[in-house]
Coordinates of C-alpha atoms in Angstrom, one line a residue:
M1 CA -15.0 -5.2 8.1
M2 CA -13.3 -8.4 8.4
M3 CA -9.6 -8.3 10.4
F4 CA -6.9 -10.9 9.9
Q5 CA -3.9 -11.8 11.7
F6 CA -0.9 -13.8 10.2
K7 CA 2.4 -15.4 11.7
C8 CA 5.1 -17.0 9.9
P9 CA 5.5 -20.6 11.0
E10 CA 9.0 -20.5 10.2
C11 CA 10.6 -17.3 11.3
Q12 CA 7.6 -16.0 12.9
G13 CA 7.2 -13.0 11.6
C14 CA 3.9 -11.2 11.4
Q15 CA 4.7 -9.0 8.1
Y16 CA 3.2 -10.4 4.5
R17 CA 1.9 -9.9 1.2
Q18 CA -1.0 -11.2 -0.8
S19 CA -0.8 -12.6 -3.6
L20 CA -3.7 -14.1 -6.2
F21 CA -0.7 -16.6 -7.9
D22 CA -0.2 -17.8 -4.0
I23 CA -3.9 -18.8 -3.2
R24 CA -3.9 -22.6 -3.1
Q25 CA -6.1 -25.5 -0.8
A26 CA -3.5 -24.9 2.2
N27 CA -3.4 -20.6 1.7
P28 CA -6.6 -19.6 0.9
Y29 CA -5.9 -15.7 1.6
G30 CA -2.7 -15.9 -0.4
A31 CA -0.7 -14.6 1.9
V32 CA 3.1 -14.9 2.5
C33 CA 5.9 -14.0 4.7
I34 CA 7.8 -11.1 2.9
F35 CA 11.5 -12.7 5.6
C36 CA 11.3 -16.7 4.0
K37 CA 9.1 -16.9 1.6
S38 CA 6.8 -19.0 3.3
S39 CA 2.7 -19.1 3.5
M40 CA 1.4 -17.6 6.3
L41 CA -1.1 -19.1 9.1
L42 CA -4.4 -17.6 10.1
I43 CA -4.1 -16.8 13.7
K44 CA -6.7 -14.6 14.3
K45 CA -10.4 -13.5 12.8
E46 CA -12.3 -10.7 14.0
E47 CA -15.3 -8.9 13.0
M48 CA -15.2 -5.3 13.4
Q49 CA -17.4 -3.0 13.1
I50 CA -16.7 0.7 12.6
T51 CA -19.4 3.3 13.8
A52 CA -18.7 7.0 13.6
A53 CA -17.9 6.6 17.4
N54 CA -15.3 4.4 16.5
A55 CA -13.9 6.4 13.8
L56 CA -13.6 9.9 15.8
S57 CA -11.7 8.3 18.6

């Protein structure tokens, strides 16, 4: 499972919505800030492995 972390370059917010209508070359994930409607920047992308031990703790 991939974990993404986005940050707004305008208001520094981290809450966003994703839409197929907002996907562009500059915004391949279609993430848009819910406060100022700017395209979000991807600041962290990491692989997270879910196992039975992780799910129980």
